[in-house]
mmCIF file of C-alpha atoms in Angstrom:
data_model
loop_
_atom_site.group_PDB
_atom_site.id
_atom_site.type_symbol
_atom_site.label_atom_id
_atom_site.label_comp_id
_atom_site.label_asym_id
_atom_site.label_seq_id
_atom_site.Cartn_x
_atom_site.Cartn_y
_atom_site.Cartn_z
ATOM 1 C CA MET A 1 23.982 7.780 -25.083
ATOM 2 C CA PHE A 2 23.466 10.767 -26.657
ATOM 3 C CA LEU A 3 25.438 12.174 -29.587
ATOM 4 C CA PHE A 4 25.188 16.156 -30.258
ATOM 5 C CA THR A 5 25.338 18.165 -33.778
ATOM 6 C CA LEU A 6 25.707 21.852 -34.334
ATOM 7 C CA LEU A 7 23.876 22.954 -36.794
ATOM 8 C CA SER A 8 25.558 24.749 -38.836
ATOM 9 C CA PHE A 9 23.290 28.104 -38.830
ATOM 10 C CA GLY A 10 23.515 28.634 -35.020
ATOM 11 C CA CYS A 11 25.047 27.017 -31.549
ATOM 12 C CA THR A 12 22.514 25.140 -30.382
ATOM 13 C CA LYS A 13 22.822 21.299 -29.630
ATOM 14 C CA ARG A 14 20.401 19.027 -29.411
ATOM 15 C CA PRO A 15 19.964 15.022 -28.988
ATOM 16 C CA LEU A 16 19.401 13.067 -31.733
ATOM 17 C CA ASP A 17 17.130 10.233 -31.112
ATOM 18 C CA LEU A 18 19.018 6.849 -31.526
ATOM 19 C CA SER A 19 15.528 4.680 -31.159
ATOM 20 C CA LYS A 20 14.712 5.859 -34.814
ATOM 21 C CA GLN A 21 17.620 5.124 -36.591
ATOM 22 C CA GLU A 22 18.000 1.783 -38.259
ATOM 23 C CA ALA A 23 21.072 -0.614 -38.485
ATOM 24 C CA LYS A 24 21.347 -3.057 -41.205
ATOM 25 C CA ILE A 25 21.611 -6.726 -39.493
ATOM 26 C CA SER A 26 21.936 -10.180 -41.253
ATOM 27 C CA VAL A 27 22.012 -13.567 -39.175
ATOM 28 C CA SER A 28 22.867 -16.789 -40.736
ATOM 29 C CA PHE A 29 22.003 -19.898 -39.114
ATOM 30 C CA GLN A 30 24.461 -23.074 -38.917
ATOM 31 C CA TRP A 31 22.828 -26.366 -38.707
ATOM 32 C CA ASP A 32 25.876 -28.272 -38.323
ATOM 33 C CA LYS A 33 25.875 -29.021 -34.324
ATOM 34 C CA LEU A 34 22.359 -30.778 -34.574
ATOM 35 C CA PRO A 35 22.159 -35.036 -33.920
ATOM 36 C CA SER A 36 21.730 -37.043 -36.625
ATOM 37 C CA TRP A 37 18.087 -37.706 -35.682
ATOM 38 C CA ASP A 38 16.949 -33.620 -35.825
ATOM 39 C CA THR A 39 17.019 -31.084 -39.228
ATOM 40 C CA PRO A 40 16.755 -27.296 -39.104
ATOM 41 C CA SER A 41 14.136 -25.811 -37.919
ATOM 42 C CA ASP A 42 12.048 -23.351 -40.165
ATOM 43 C CA SER A 43 10.414 -21.592 -37.737
ATOM 44 C CA MET A 44 12.639 -19.399 -35.296
ATOM 45 C CA LYS A 45 12.354 -16.865 -33.326
ATOM 46 C CA LEU A 46 15.169 -13.971 -32.357
ATOM 47 C CA TYR A 47 15.407 -12.094 -29.351
ATOM 48 C CA PHE A 48 17.639 -8.380 -29.143
ATOM 49 C CA TYR A 49 18.238 -7.640 -25.916
ATOM 50 C CA GLY A 50 19.044 -3.668 -26.364
ATOM 51 C CA GLU A 51 21.235 -1.788 -23.718
ATOM 52 C CA ASP A 52 18.520 0.891 -24.094
ATOM 53 C CA GLY A 53 16.261 -1.920 -22.070
ATOM 54 C CA ASN A 54 13.551 -2.819 -24.910
ATOM 55 C CA ILE A 55 13.502 -6.189 -26.421
ATOM 56 C CA TYR A 56 13.059 -6.430 -30.556
ATOM 57 C CA ILE A 57 11.921 -9.467 -31.574
ATOM 58 C CA LYS A 58 11.996 -10.409 -35.045
ATOM 59 C CA ASP A 59 10.931 -13.937 -36.821
ATOM 60 C CA ALA A 60 13.533 -16.195 -38.836
ATOM 61 C CA THR A 61 13.733 -18.736 -40.999
ATOM 62 C CA SER A 62 16.107 -21.944 -40.749
ATOM 63 C CA ASP A 63 18.559 -19.835 -43.196
ATOM 64 C CA GLY A 64 18.194 -16.854 -40.418
ATOM 65 C CA PHE A 65 17.129 -13.214 -40.462
ATOM 66 C CA THR A 66 17.827 -10.245 -42.980
ATOM 67 C CA GLY A 67 16.485 -6.757 -41.326
ATOM 68 C CA THR A 68 17.142 -3.615 -39.971
ATOM 69 C CA ILE A 69 17.189 -2.699 -35.635
ATOM 70 C CA PRO A 70 18.059 0.253 -33.813
ATOM 71 C CA PRO A 71 22.117 0.222 -33.569
ATOM 72 C CA GLN A 72 23.293 -0.569 -29.679
ATOM 73 C CA THR A 73 25.149 -2.865 -28.245
ATOM 74 C CA TYR A 74 22.761 -6.657 -27.456
ATOM 75 C CA ASN A 75 22.607 -10.036 -25.518
ATOM 76 C CA ILE A 76 20.749 -11.844 -28.832
ATOM 77 C CA LEU A 77 18.500 -15.663 -27.849
ATOM 78 C CA ALA A 78 17.346 -17.611 -30.706
ATOM 79 C CA VAL A 79 14.617 -20.187 -30.428
ATOM 80 C CA ASN A 80 12.985 -22.547 -32.249
ATOM 81 C CA LYS A 81 8.899 -22.042 -32.078
ATOM 82 C CA ASP A 82 8.108 -25.567 -33.243
ATOM 83 C CA SER A 83 9.622 -27.186 -29.925
ATOM 84 C CA LYS A 84 7.506 -30.004 -28.570
ATOM 85 C CA ARG A 85 5.817 -30.200 -25.634
ATOM 86 C CA VAL A 86 8.297 -27.181 -24.532
ATOM 87 C CA ILE A 87 7.071 -23.688 -22.929
ATOM 88 C CA TYR A 88 9.537 -21.269 -23.180
ATOM 89 C CA ASN A 89 9.553 -18.580 -19.450
ATOM 90 C CA ASN A 90 11.144 -14.882 -18.731
ATOM 91 C CA LEU A 91 11.752 -14.011 -21.994
ATOM 92 C CA ASP A 92 11.742 -10.924 -20.798
ATOM 93 C CA ASN A 93 15.206 -11.309 -19.260
ATOM 94 C CA TYR A 94 17.843 -12.600 -20.909
ATOM 95 C CA LEU A 95 19.607 -13.580 -18.277
ATOM 96 C CA THR A 96 16.315 -15.578 -16.818
ATOM 97 C CA ALA A 97 14.854 -16.931 -19.917
ATOM 98 C CA SER A 98 14.016 -20.625 -19.538
ATOM 99 C CA ALA A 99 12.649 -23.342 -21.452
ATOM 100 C CA VAL A 100 10.716 -25.981 -18.999
ATOM 101 C CA SER A 101 9.143 -29.450 -19.961
ATOM 102 C CA ALA A 102 5.416 -29.700 -20.066
ATOM 103 C CA SER A 103 4.012 -31.385 -16.806
ATOM 104 C CA LYS A 104 1.373 -34.257 -17.248
ATOM 105 C CA GLN A 105 -0.635 -36.501 -14.247
ATOM 106 C CA SER A 106 0.010 -40.453 -14.852
ATOM 107 C CA SER A 107 -0.591 -43.337 -12.815
ATOM 108 C CA PHE A 108 0.216 -46.179 -12.398
ATOM 109 C CA SER A 109 -2.441 -49.621 -11.861
ATOM 110 C CA HIS A 110 -0.544 -50.066 -8.581
ATOM 111 C CA THR A 111 0.750 -46.711 -7.060
ATOM 112 C CA LYS A 112 -0.781 -43.620 -6.389
ATOM 113 C CA SER A 113 -1.144 -40.607 -9.120
ATOM 114 C CA ASP A 114 2.132 -38.856 -9.958
ATOM 115 C CA SER A 115 3.096 -35.383 -11.395
ATOM 116 C CA PHE A 116 5.523 -36.539 -14.898
ATOM 117 C CA PHE A 117 6.902 -34.550 -17.505
ATOM 118 C CA TRP A 118 6.093 -34.551 -21.213
ATOM 119 C CA GLN A 119 9.352 -35.709 -22.864
ATOM 120 C CA PRO A 120 10.798 -32.325 -24.762
ATOM 121 C CA GLU A 121 11.959 -32.681 -28.547
ATOM 122 C CA ARG A 122 13.316 -30.211 -30.906
ATOM 123 C CA VAL A 123 14.886 -27.950 -28.356
ATOM 124 C CA TYR A 124 16.572 -25.633 -30.475
ATOM 125 C CA VAL A 125 18.876 -22.751 -28.485
ATOM 126 C CA ALA A 126 21.970 -20.232 -29.682
ATOM 127 C CA SER A 127 23.041 -17.349 -28.174
ATOM 128 C CA ILE A 128 25.541 -14.977 -27.907
ATOM 129 C CA SER A 129 26.517 -11.576 -25.425
ATOM 130 C CA ASN A 130 27.248 -8.580 -25.732
ATOM 131 C CA PHE A 131 27.010 -8.155 -29.768
ATOM 132 C CA SER A 132 27.497 -4.335 -30.958
ATOM 133 C CA ILE A 133 25.529 -3.247 -34.020
ATOM 134 C CA ILE A 134 26.876 0.074 -35.452
ATOM 135 C CA ASN A 135 25.120 2.740 -36.764
ATOM 136 C CA GLY A 136 25.685 3.262 -40.943
ATOM 137 C CA GLN A 137 27.176 -0.270 -41.055
ATOM 138 C CA LYS A 138 25.475 -3.701 -42.406
ATOM 139 C CA GLN A 139 26.706 -6.427 -39.845
ATOM 140 C CA SER A 140 26.447 -10.417 -39.889
ATOM 141 C CA LEU A 141 25.915 -12.735 -37.286
ATOM 142 C CA ILE A 142 26.640 -16.387 -37.530
ATOM 143 C CA LEU A 143 24.512 -18.314 -34.624
ATOM 144 C CA THR A 144 24.761 -21.956 -34.317
ATOM 145 C CA PRO A 145 21.414 -23.410 -33.059
ATOM 146 C CA GLU A 146 22.087 -26.720 -30.632
ATOM 147 C CA GLU A 147 19.450 -29.851 -29.872
ATOM 148 C CA TYR A 148 19.286 -28.940 -25.830
ATOM 149 C CA ALA A 149 17.172 -32.492 -25.576
ATOM 150 C CA LYS A 150 19.394 -35.349 -24.742
ATOM 151 C CA LYS A 151 18.030 -38.673 -26.056
ATOM 152 C CA ALA A 152 18.321 -41.665 -24.328
ATOM 153 C CA THR A 153 17.777 -45.349 -26.665
ATOM 154 C CA ILE A 154 16.549 -48.140 -23.862
ATOM 155 C CA LYS A 155 16.649 -51.478 -25.121
ATOM 156 C CA PHE A 156 14.775 -54.183 -22.758
ATOM 157 C CA VAL A 157 15.585 -57.868 -23.662
ATOM 158 C CA PHE A 158 13.628 -60.078 -21.968
ATOM 159 C CA SER A 159 13.889 -63.840 -21.122
ATOM 160 C CA GLY A 160 11.790 -66.709 -19.517
ATOM 161 C CA ASP A 161 8.335 -66.935 -18.933
ATOM 162 C CA ILE A 162 7.080 -63.326 -21.148
ATOM 163 C CA ASN A 163 3.981 -64.671 -21.590
ATOM 164 C CA SER A 164 3.235 -63.848 -18.034
ATOM 165 C CA VAL A 165 3.386 -60.325 -18.256
ATOM 166 C CA GLU A 166 0.016 -58.169 -18.459
ATOM 167 C CA SER A 167 2.191 -54.516 -18.780
ATOM 168 C CA CYS A 168 5.518 -52.805 -18.055
ATOM 169 C CA ARG A 169 6.133 -49.790 -17.495
ATOM 170 C CA ALA A 170 9.138 -47.669 -17.145
ATOM 171 C CA VAL A 171 10.326 -44.553 -14.993
ATOM 172 C CA ILE A 172 13.263 -42.378 -15.321
ATOM 173 C CA SER A 173 13.211 -40.461 -12.272
ATOM 174 C CA ASP A 174 14.702 -36.867 -10.729
ATOM 175 C CA LEU A 175 15.483 -35.297 -14.063
ATOM 176 C CA SER A 176 15.605 -31.729 -14.645
ATOM 177 C CA ILE A 177 12.730 -29.948 -16.826
ATOM 178 C CA ARG A 178 13.998 -26.437 -16.855
ATOM 179 C CA PHE A 179 17.188 -24.719 -18.669
ATOM 180 C CA LYS A 180 18.600 -21.588 -18.726
ATOM 181 C CA LEU A 181 18.567 -20.653 -22.437
ATOM 182 C CA HIS A 182 21.445 -18.309 -22.617
ATOM 183 C CA ASN A 183 23.766 -20.891 -21.124
ATOM 184 C CA GLY A 184 22.196 -24.644 -20.833
ATOM 185 C CA GLU A 185 22.559 -23.945 -16.720
ATOM 186 C CA LEU A 186 19.804 -26.617 -15.424
ATOM 187 C CA PHE A 187 17.838 -25.770 -12.427
ATOM 188 C CA THR A 188 16.899 -28.204 -9.629
ATOM 189 C CA ASP A 189 13.168 -28.618 -9.587
ATOM 190 C CA LYS A 190 12.707 -31.704 -10.788
ATOM 191 C CA GLU A 191 10.163 -34.572 -11.900
ATOM 192 C CA ASN A 192 9.967 -38.096 -13.795
ATOM 193 C CA LEU A 193 10.013 -39.312 -16.837
ATOM 194 C CA TYR A 194 7.172 -41.848 -17.400
ATOM 195 C CA SER A 195 6.719 -44.191 -20.538
ATOM 196 C CA ILE A 196 4.657 -47.051 -21.359
ATOM 197 C CA ILE A 197 7.103 -50.495 -22.640
ATOM 198 C CA LYS A 198 4.816 -52.503 -23.666
ATOM 199 C CA ASP A 199 0.835 -52.869 -22.620
ATOM 200 C CA SER A 200 0.839 -56.646 -24.005
ATOM 201 C CA LEU A 201 4.641 -57.835 -24.060
ATOM 202 C CA ASN A 202 4.663 -60.879 -26.207
ATOM 203 C CA VAL A 203 8.006 -60.337 -27.692
ATOM 204 C CA SER A 204 11.666 -61.140 -26.463
ATOM 205 C CA ASN A 205 12.579 -57.161 -26.554
ATOM 206 C CA PHE A 206 11.425 -53.758 -26.804
ATOM 207 C CA GLU A 207 13.053 -50.418 -27.426
ATOM 208 C CA LEU A 208 12.156 -47.399 -26.297
ATOM 209 C CA SER A 209 13.423 -43.235 -27.028
ATOM 210 C CA ALA A 210 13.414 -40.938 -24.020
ATOM 211 C CA PHE A 211 14.516 -36.964 -24.201
ATOM 212 C CA PHE A 212 15.453 -35.177 -21.506
ATOM 213 C CA PHE A 213 17.280 -32.109 -20.316
ATOM 214 C CA GLY A 214 19.676 -33.815 -18.163
ATOM 215 C CA VAL A 215 19.513 -35.073 -14.223
ATOM 216 C CA ALA A 216 18.791 -32.412 -11.998
ATOM 217 C CA PRO A 217 22.141 -30.893 -10.718
ATOM 218 C CA ASN A 218 20.898 -31.088 -7.076
ATOM 219 C CA ASN A 219 20.510 -34.825 -6.960
ATOM 220 C CA ASN A 220 22.970 -37.837 -6.449
ATOM 221 C CA THR A 221 21.193 -40.275 -8.631
ATOM 222 C CA SER A 222 18.751 -40.765 -11.355
ATOM 223 C CA LYS A 223 16.528 -44.308 -10.887
ATOM 224 C CA LEU A 224 15.424 -46.372 -13.528
ATOM 225 C CA ILE A 225 11.980 -47.858 -12.076
ATOM 226 C CA LEU A 226 10.104 -50.553 -14.001
ATOM 227 C CA ASN A 227 6.709 -51.350 -12.912
ATOM 228 C CA PHE A 228 5.386 -54.887 -14.205
ATOM 229 C CA THR A 229 1.659 -55.936 -13.859
ATOM 230 C CA PHE A 230 1.141 -60.072 -14.634
ATOM 231 C CA THR A 231 -1.608 -61.910 -15.942
ATOM 232 C CA ASN A 232 -2.377 -63.297 -12.720
ATOM 233 C CA GLY A 233 -2.937 -59.813 -11.456
ATOM 234 C CA TYR A 234 0.857 -59.822 -9.131
ATOM 235 C CA ASN A 235 3.111 -56.161 -9.085
ATOM 236 C CA LYS A 236 6.542 -55.918 -9.317
ATOM 237 C CA GLU A 237 8.856 -52.899 -9.227
ATOM 238 C CA ILE A 238 12.561 -53.006 -10.161
ATOM 239 C CA THR A 239 14.482 -50.075 -9.476
ATOM 240 C CA ILE A 240 17.903 -49.702 -11.104
ATOM 241 C CA ASP A 241 20.429 -46.911 -9.883
ATOM 242 C CA ALA A 242 21.404 -45.886 -13.498
ATOM 243 C CA SER A 243 23.100 -42.375 -12.436
ATOM 244 C CA SER A 244 25.997 -43.554 -14.474
ATOM 245 C CA ALA A 245 23.519 -43.752 -18.039
ATOM 246 C CA PHE A 246 22.174 -40.505 -17.349
ATOM 247 C CA LYS A 247 23.979 -38.165 -16.117
ATOM 248 C CA ASN A 248 26.696 -35.776 -17.588
ATOM 249 C CA VAL A 249 25.257 -37.308 -21.319
ATOM 250 C CA VAL A 250 26.350 -34.657 -23.673
ATOM 251 C CA ILE A 251 24.029 -36.070 -26.794
ATOM 252 C CA ALA A 252 22.897 -39.501 -25.892
ATOM 253 C CA VAL A 253 23.229 -42.395 -24.303
ATOM 254 C CA ASN A 254 22.445 -46.049 -24.971
ATOM 255 C CA VAL A 255 21.114 -48.187 -22.366
ATOM 256 C CA THR A 256 20.381 -51.426 -22.734
ATOM 257 C CA VAL A 257 18.816 -54.074 -19.788
ATOM 258 C CA TYR A 258 18.454 -57.577 -19.644
ATOM 259 C CA ILE A 259 15.445 -58.548 -17.829
ATOM 260 C CA ASP A 260 14.123 -62.508 -16.636
ATOM 261 C CA VAL A 261 10.704 -63.316 -15.820
ATOM 262 C CA PHE A 262 9.777 -66.285 -13.893
ATOM 263 C CA LYS A 263 7.782 -68.163 -11.884
ATOM 264 C CA GLU A 264 8.072 -67.934 -7.823
ATOM 265 C CA ALA A 265 7.628 -70.952 -5.783
ATOM 266 C CA GLU A 266 4.008 -69.767 -4.346
ATOM 267 C CA GLY A 267 2.705 -69.545 -8.049
ATOM 268 C CA GLY A 268 3.118 -66.039 -8.395
ATOM 269 C CA PHE A 269 5.126 -64.369 -11.017
ATOM 270 C CA SER A 270 8.181 -62.194 -10.494
ATOM 271 C CA ALA A 271 10.755 -60.459 -12.414
ATOM 272 C CA ARG A 272 14.754 -59.653 -12.025
ATOM 273 C CA ILE A 273 17.414 -57.521 -13.678
ATOM 274 C CA LYS A 274 20.656 -60.085 -15.064
ATOM 275 C CA SER A 275 22.540 -57.253 -16.216
ATOM 276 C CA TRP A 276 22.541 -53.988 -17.639
ATOM 277 C CA VAL A 277 25.491 -52.156 -20.007
ATOM 278 C CA VAL A 278 26.038 -48.657 -21.209
ATOM 279 C CA THR A 279 27.767 -47.246 -24.497
ATOM 280 C CA ASP A 280 29.771 -44.171 -24.784
ATOM 281 C CA ASP A 281 26.988 -41.467 -23.880
ATOM 282 C CA ASN A 282 28.376 -39.262 -26.551
ATOM 283 C CA VAL A 283 27.449 -41.794 -29.286
ATOM 284 C CA ILE A 284 25.009 -40.154 -31.858
ATOM 285 C CA LEU A 285 22.309 -42.712 -32.531
ATOM 286 C CA LYS A 286 21.010 -43.492 -35.964
#
């Protein structure tokens, strides 16, 4: 867009260079949508995607940012720089910018090596599209960052011959590892979330917290897989279709699994699920 001015001493018209103009902008962060276990980030970054094709990147604190920027219409993203185990990709494009959980390699003692992802934590994102910054005016904008890493708290309650369990490990399968920053849309690429429940299971219950973006949208089921190793060398895998627990989680989900450990007739050990229950998936866990 070009503006023209008529010089008072002649008829010559020439365009103004808008890239050299600066408008004042104040961005404030409102943190009231964070869950109870999170705190505001003091390490935010703002991406202003201008209609001129340029991207203007500004550092911000937990309070926000105040500065100048060329006047035009912007799409704006805000992300925190201190996200744990998360990589931000494609930040040169507002519509394709994404967050992805970093992958790792792990293996069970009785299964082949597989790829798992690190649990993402503190993934704060806010966005707004078509925000106009007008030359000569100081403008204010309030953004509300949201936590995109959901929290699953899983409590395992054991009964029976607990001392026969050498270790127990858990996998939550088919979780999405990537989402679009501007609208939270999950990608279809998926991996498993891996966690050690207990290396030496000498207590009757154990609780773990797992963070994830959501169930992959092209997947109908998400499984909770428990892998037991017993003191006599026996192994046992138990699989639960936990789709109702992990699909459509808004903030957090709380799951309790009741497990019975017993000795088989031939002298080995085994385990079985007695029952499991899911609380309200909107509950904010303390």
